[in-house]
């Protein structure tokens, strides 16, 4: 049988751990366990088990409800090959070496090693009533993370004041100083409903980088946790890891 599908670029990767499989899929050569986005499994081989993550205690449950980081997780364990994807978004691999943390928009987390520590933190200056989705996942330690972006991202070197839409900012160095800037000036036009559509902007200062995707995620309610797509859901990163990573 002949087909372009049998070309080397379509063949399964053979390395262990979290790897890219083409541009829009992630392969995990598993001999142990990994945390992954619930519902992201597209195929697997071998002897693997899938466990939905719980709320991780009342403290984690409350934090998840307040932040709206409703990103459901699953823990996959066993021996075999696991293939993950999220709506054909582009997949990127980031290795943390322990020298700096990485802040990631919860909607862009696809999979990560259990060796990494995790928390949810609010962007400095973001009010609790804001619907800009300004709570994000902070990873520290040594390990690998697979993230997704809608389209090809740009990586901005932060060596001068840098600003990004809260829903377009995918990830950034945790050592950066962050804040929230309001762009729309309050006046008659604002009262009449006229707006630029860019009401809130994230600001970044210091030395590091910011990954910005070519699309804006729908805003998430910071109180109710209601969003669209896989940003909405019960459990999630805010409370799911309490029993396992703390």
Short mmCIF file of C-alpha atoms in Angstrom, two decimals:
data_model
loop_
_atom_site.label_atom_id
_atom_site.label_comp_id
_atom_site.label_asym_id
_atom_site.label_seq_id
_atom_site.Cartn_x
_atom_site.Cartn_y
_atom_site.Cartn_z
CA UNK A 1 0.00 0.00 0.00
CA UNK A 2 1.26 3.52 -0.85
CA UNK A 3 0.31 6.86 0.63
CA UNK A 4 1.88 10.12 1.71
CA UNK A 5 0.58 9.16 5.19
CA UNK A 6 3.41 6.65 5.43
CA UNK A 7 6.07 9.39 5.12
CA UNK A 8 8.45 9.77 8.11
CA UNK A 9 6.85 13.03 9.26
CA UNK A 10 3.63 11.17 10.09
CA UNK A 11 5.32 8.34 11.98
CA UNK A 12 4.97 7.99 15.74
CA UNK A 13 7.71 9.60 17.82
CA UNK A 14 9.73 7.14 19.90
CA UNK A 15 11.22 9.26 22.71
CA UNK A 16 10.15 8.93 26.35
CA UNK A 17 8.22 11.62 28.20
CA UNK A 18 6.25 14.57 26.79
CA UNK A 19 7.08 15.19 23.12
CA UNK A 20 5.59 16.97 20.13
CA UNK A 21 3.87 14.70 17.62
CA UNK A 22 3.73 16.87 14.55
CA UNK A 23 2.60 20.44 15.13
CA UNK A 24 -0.83 19.95 16.70
CA UNK A 25 -0.49 16.84 18.84
CA UNK A 26 1.46 15.77 21.91
CA UNK A 27 2.80 12.25 22.54
CA UNK A 28 3.72 11.05 26.01
CA UNK A 29 5.95 7.99 26.21
CA UNK A 30 4.63 6.98 29.61
CA UNK A 31 6.21 4.80 32.28
CA UNK A 32 4.65 6.23 35.42
CA UNK A 33 2.17 9.12 35.41
CA UNK A 34 1.42 12.47 33.83
CA UNK A 35 -1.21 15.20 34.31
CA UNK A 36 -3.21 16.15 31.22
CA UNK A 37 -6.21 18.20 30.23
CA UNK A 38 -9.40 16.17 30.67
CA UNK A 39 -10.84 15.14 27.33
CA UNK A 40 -7.61 15.78 25.42
CA UNK A 41 -6.78 12.11 24.77
CA UNK A 42 -7.11 11.27 21.08
CA UNK A 43 -5.43 7.83 21.15
CA UNK A 44 -3.28 5.58 23.33
CA UNK A 45 -1.40 2.30 23.18
CA UNK A 46 -0.44 0.02 26.03
CA UNK A 47 -1.79 -0.35 29.55
CA UNK A 48 -2.93 3.09 30.74
CA UNK A 49 -5.53 4.16 33.29
CA UNK A 50 -7.32 7.51 33.44
CA UNK A 51 -8.41 9.16 36.70
CA UNK A 52 -10.49 12.33 36.86
CA UNK A 53 -9.06 14.81 39.34
CA UNK A 54 -11.15 15.85 42.35
CA UNK A 55 -11.43 19.22 44.05
CA UNK A 56 -8.50 18.51 46.40
CA UNK A 57 -10.16 19.68 49.61
CA UNK A 58 -12.26 22.68 50.59
CA UNK A 59 -9.40 25.19 50.29
CA UNK A 60 -8.64 24.25 46.70
CA UNK A 61 -12.34 24.10 45.87
CA UNK A 62 -12.92 27.66 47.10
CA UNK A 63 -9.86 28.97 45.24
CA UNK A 64 -11.06 27.38 41.99
CA UNK A 65 -14.52 28.89 42.38
CA UNK A 66 -13.16 32.38 43.06
CA UNK A 67 -10.64 32.39 40.23
CA UNK A 68 -12.78 30.75 37.55
CA UNK A 69 -9.85 28.58 36.50
CA UNK A 70 -12.21 25.75 35.56
CA UNK A 71 -9.71 23.65 33.62
CA UNK A 72 -10.53 19.98 34.26
CA UNK A 73 -7.56 17.65 34.67
CA UNK A 74 -6.97 13.93 34.52
CA UNK A 75 -4.09 11.86 35.82
CA UNK A 76 -2.88 9.19 33.43
CA UNK A 77 -0.72 6.37 34.72
CA UNK A 78 0.76 3.13 33.43
CA UNK A 79 3.04 2.07 30.60
CA UNK A 80 2.36 2.97 26.99
CA UNK A 81 1.99 5.80 24.51
CA UNK A 82 -0.52 8.61 25.09
CA UNK A 83 -1.57 11.07 22.38
CA UNK A 84 -3.14 14.42 23.34
CA UNK A 85 -4.61 17.34 21.39
CA UNK A 86 -6.98 20.27 21.92
CA UNK A 87 -9.11 21.41 18.97
CA UNK A 88 -6.15 21.13 16.54
CA UNK A 89 -4.33 24.00 18.27
CA UNK A 90 -0.57 24.30 17.88
CA UNK A 91 1.44 22.45 20.54
CA UNK A 92 4.65 23.76 22.11
CA UNK A 93 7.01 22.15 24.64
CA UNK A 94 8.62 24.10 27.49
CA UNK A 95 11.28 22.69 29.85
CA UNK A 96 11.56 24.25 33.31
CA UNK A 97 15.02 23.98 34.87
CA UNK A 98 14.14 25.38 38.30
CA UNK A 99 15.75 28.78 37.70
CA UNK A 100 12.48 30.61 37.01
CA UNK A 101 8.78 29.87 37.24
CA UNK A 102 6.34 29.98 34.33
CA UNK A 103 2.91 31.59 34.44
CA UNK A 104 0.39 30.08 31.99
CA UNK A 105 -3.17 30.90 31.04
CA UNK A 106 -5.14 27.85 32.25
CA UNK A 107 -6.87 27.51 28.87
CA UNK A 108 -3.49 26.78 27.25
CA UNK A 109 -2.29 23.97 29.54
CA UNK A 110 -2.29 20.58 27.76
CA UNK A 111 -0.02 18.31 29.87
CA UNK A 112 2.77 18.50 32.44
CA UNK A 113 5.12 16.34 34.47
CA UNK A 114 4.08 15.52 38.06
CA UNK A 115 7.50 16.72 39.24
CA UNK A 116 6.33 20.34 38.82
CA UNK A 117 4.67 22.34 41.59
CA UNK A 118 1.62 24.41 40.81
CA UNK A 119 -0.54 27.24 42.16
CA UNK A 120 -3.16 29.77 41.01
CA UNK A 121 -2.28 33.43 41.50
CA UNK A 122 -4.03 36.67 40.70
CA UNK A 123 -2.28 39.22 38.51
CA UNK A 124 -1.19 42.15 40.66
CA UNK A 125 -3.69 45.01 40.37
CA UNK A 126 -6.52 42.86 39.01
CA UNK A 127 -9.77 43.46 40.87
CA UNK A 128 -11.92 40.52 41.93
CA UNK A 129 -14.83 41.94 39.92
CA UNK A 130 -12.88 41.97 36.66
CA UNK A 131 -14.03 39.55 33.97
CA UNK A 132 -10.73 39.70 32.14
CA UNK A 133 -9.61 36.25 33.28
CA UNK A 134 -6.67 37.57 35.30
CA UNK A 135 -6.02 34.46 37.38
CA UNK A 136 -3.32 32.23 35.97
CA UNK A 137 -1.45 29.00 36.67
CA UNK A 138 2.10 29.30 38.03
CA UNK A 139 4.44 26.33 37.60
CA UNK A 140 7.79 25.95 39.35
CA UNK A 141 10.42 23.25 39.67
CA UNK A 142 12.06 20.98 37.12
CA UNK A 143 9.98 19.29 34.45
CA UNK A 144 8.25 19.62 31.09
CA UNK A 145 4.98 21.29 30.09
CA UNK A 146 3.03 21.06 26.83
CA UNK A 147 0.99 24.16 26.03
CA UNK A 148 -1.29 25.09 23.13
CA UNK A 149 -1.74 28.26 21.11
CA UNK A 150 -4.25 29.31 18.49
CA UNK A 151 -2.01 29.92 15.51
CA UNK A 152 1.69 30.70 15.50
CA UNK A 153 2.59 32.77 18.58
CA UNK A 154 5.09 35.57 19.00
CA UNK A 155 7.58 35.51 21.87
CA UNK A 156 8.23 39.06 23.08
CA UNK A 157 11.46 39.82 24.92
CA UNK A 158 10.53 42.05 27.85
CA UNK A 159 13.34 44.60 27.99
CA UNK A 160 10.99 47.58 27.84
CA UNK A 161 7.38 48.16 29.03
CA UNK A 162 5.28 45.50 27.30
CA UNK A 163 1.50 45.14 27.08
CA UNK A 164 -0.80 42.34 25.88
CA UNK A 165 -4.48 41.50 25.77
CA UNK A 166 -5.29 39.29 28.81
CA UNK A 167 -6.88 36.61 26.61
CA UNK A 168 -4.05 36.63 24.05
CA UNK A 169 -1.22 36.36 26.59
CA UNK A 170 -0.48 32.63 26.83
CA UNK A 171 2.54 32.43 29.14
CA UNK A 172 5.27 34.56 30.66
CA UNK A 173 8.25 34.49 33.00
CA UNK A 174 6.98 34.45 36.57
CA UNK A 175 9.76 36.83 37.60
CA UNK A 176 8.18 39.66 35.61
CA UNK A 177 6.26 42.41 37.37
CA UNK A 178 2.70 42.34 36.08
CA UNK A 179 -0.19 44.75 36.35
CA UNK A 180 -3.46 45.77 34.75
CA UNK A 181 -3.94 48.91 32.71
CA UNK A 182 -7.38 50.27 31.77
CA UNK A 183 -7.32 51.72 28.26
CA UNK A 184 -10.83 53.13 27.78
CA UNK A 185 -11.14 56.64 29.19
CA UNK A 186 -14.29 57.13 31.24
CA UNK A 187 -16.64 59.66 29.67
CA UNK A 188 -19.90 60.16 27.82
CA UNK A 189 -18.89 57.70 25.13
CA UNK A 190 -18.24 55.02 27.74
CA UNK A 191 -21.66 55.65 29.32
CA UNK A 192 -23.28 55.26 25.90
CA UNK A 193 -21.63 51.89 25.41
CA UNK A 194 -18.90 52.96 23.02
CA UNK A 195 -15.67 51.09 23.71
CA UNK A 196 -12.41 50.22 21.98
CA UNK A 197 -12.85 46.54 22.81
CA UNK A 198 -9.48 46.74 24.60
CA UNK A 199 -10.66 47.80 28.04
CA UNK A 200 -8.05 45.86 30.04
CA UNK A 201 -4.42 45.28 29.12
CA UNK A 202 -1.80 43.25 30.99
CA UNK A 203 1.44 45.11 31.60
CA UNK A 204 4.85 43.45 31.97
CA UNK A 205 8.03 44.99 33.37
CA UNK A 206 11.45 43.55 34.14
CA UNK A 207 13.52 40.98 32.28
CA UNK A 208 11.93 37.92 30.72
CA UNK A 209 9.55 36.91 27.94
CA UNK A 210 5.84 36.86 27.08
CA UNK A 211 4.20 34.39 24.68
CA UNK A 212 1.26 35.95 22.79
CA UNK A 213 -1.04 33.90 20.57
CA UNK A 214 -2.78 35.07 17.39
CA UNK A 215 -6.25 34.85 18.91
CA UNK A 216 -8.14 36.03 21.98
CA UNK A 217 -9.76 33.53 24.30
CA UNK A 218 -13.32 34.38 25.46
CA UNK A 219 -13.28 36.21 28.82
CA UNK A 220 -13.82 34.13 31.97
CA UNK A 221 -15.91 35.32 34.87
CA UNK A 222 -13.63 35.74 37.86
CA UNK A 223 -16.48 34.95 40.26
CA UNK A 224 -18.65 32.31 38.65
CA UNK A 225 -15.96 30.52 36.66
CA UNK A 226 -18.19 30.47 33.60
CA UNK A 227 -16.38 30.63 30.29
CA UNK A 228 -16.68 28.94 26.95
CA UNK A 229 -15.15 25.77 25.60
CA UNK A 230 -12.75 23.95 27.88
CA UNK A 231 -12.25 26.96 30.14
CA UNK A 232 -15.59 26.14 31.77
CA UNK A 233 -16.14 23.03 33.87
CA UNK A 234 -16.19 21.59 37.34
CA UNK A 235 -13.10 20.79 39.37
CA UNK A 236 -10.09 22.13 37.53
CA UNK A 237 -6.56 23.27 38.08
CA UNK A 238 -7.53 25.48 41.00
CA UNK A 239 -8.51 22.60 43.23
CA UNK A 240 -7.61 19.45 41.36
CA UNK A 241 -3.95 19.29 42.33
CA UNK A 242 -4.30 19.98 46.02
CA UNK A 243 -4.15 16.34 47.08
CA UNK A 244 -1.36 15.45 44.70
CA UNK A 245 1.07 18.37 44.40
CA UNK A 246 0.98 19.95 47.86
#
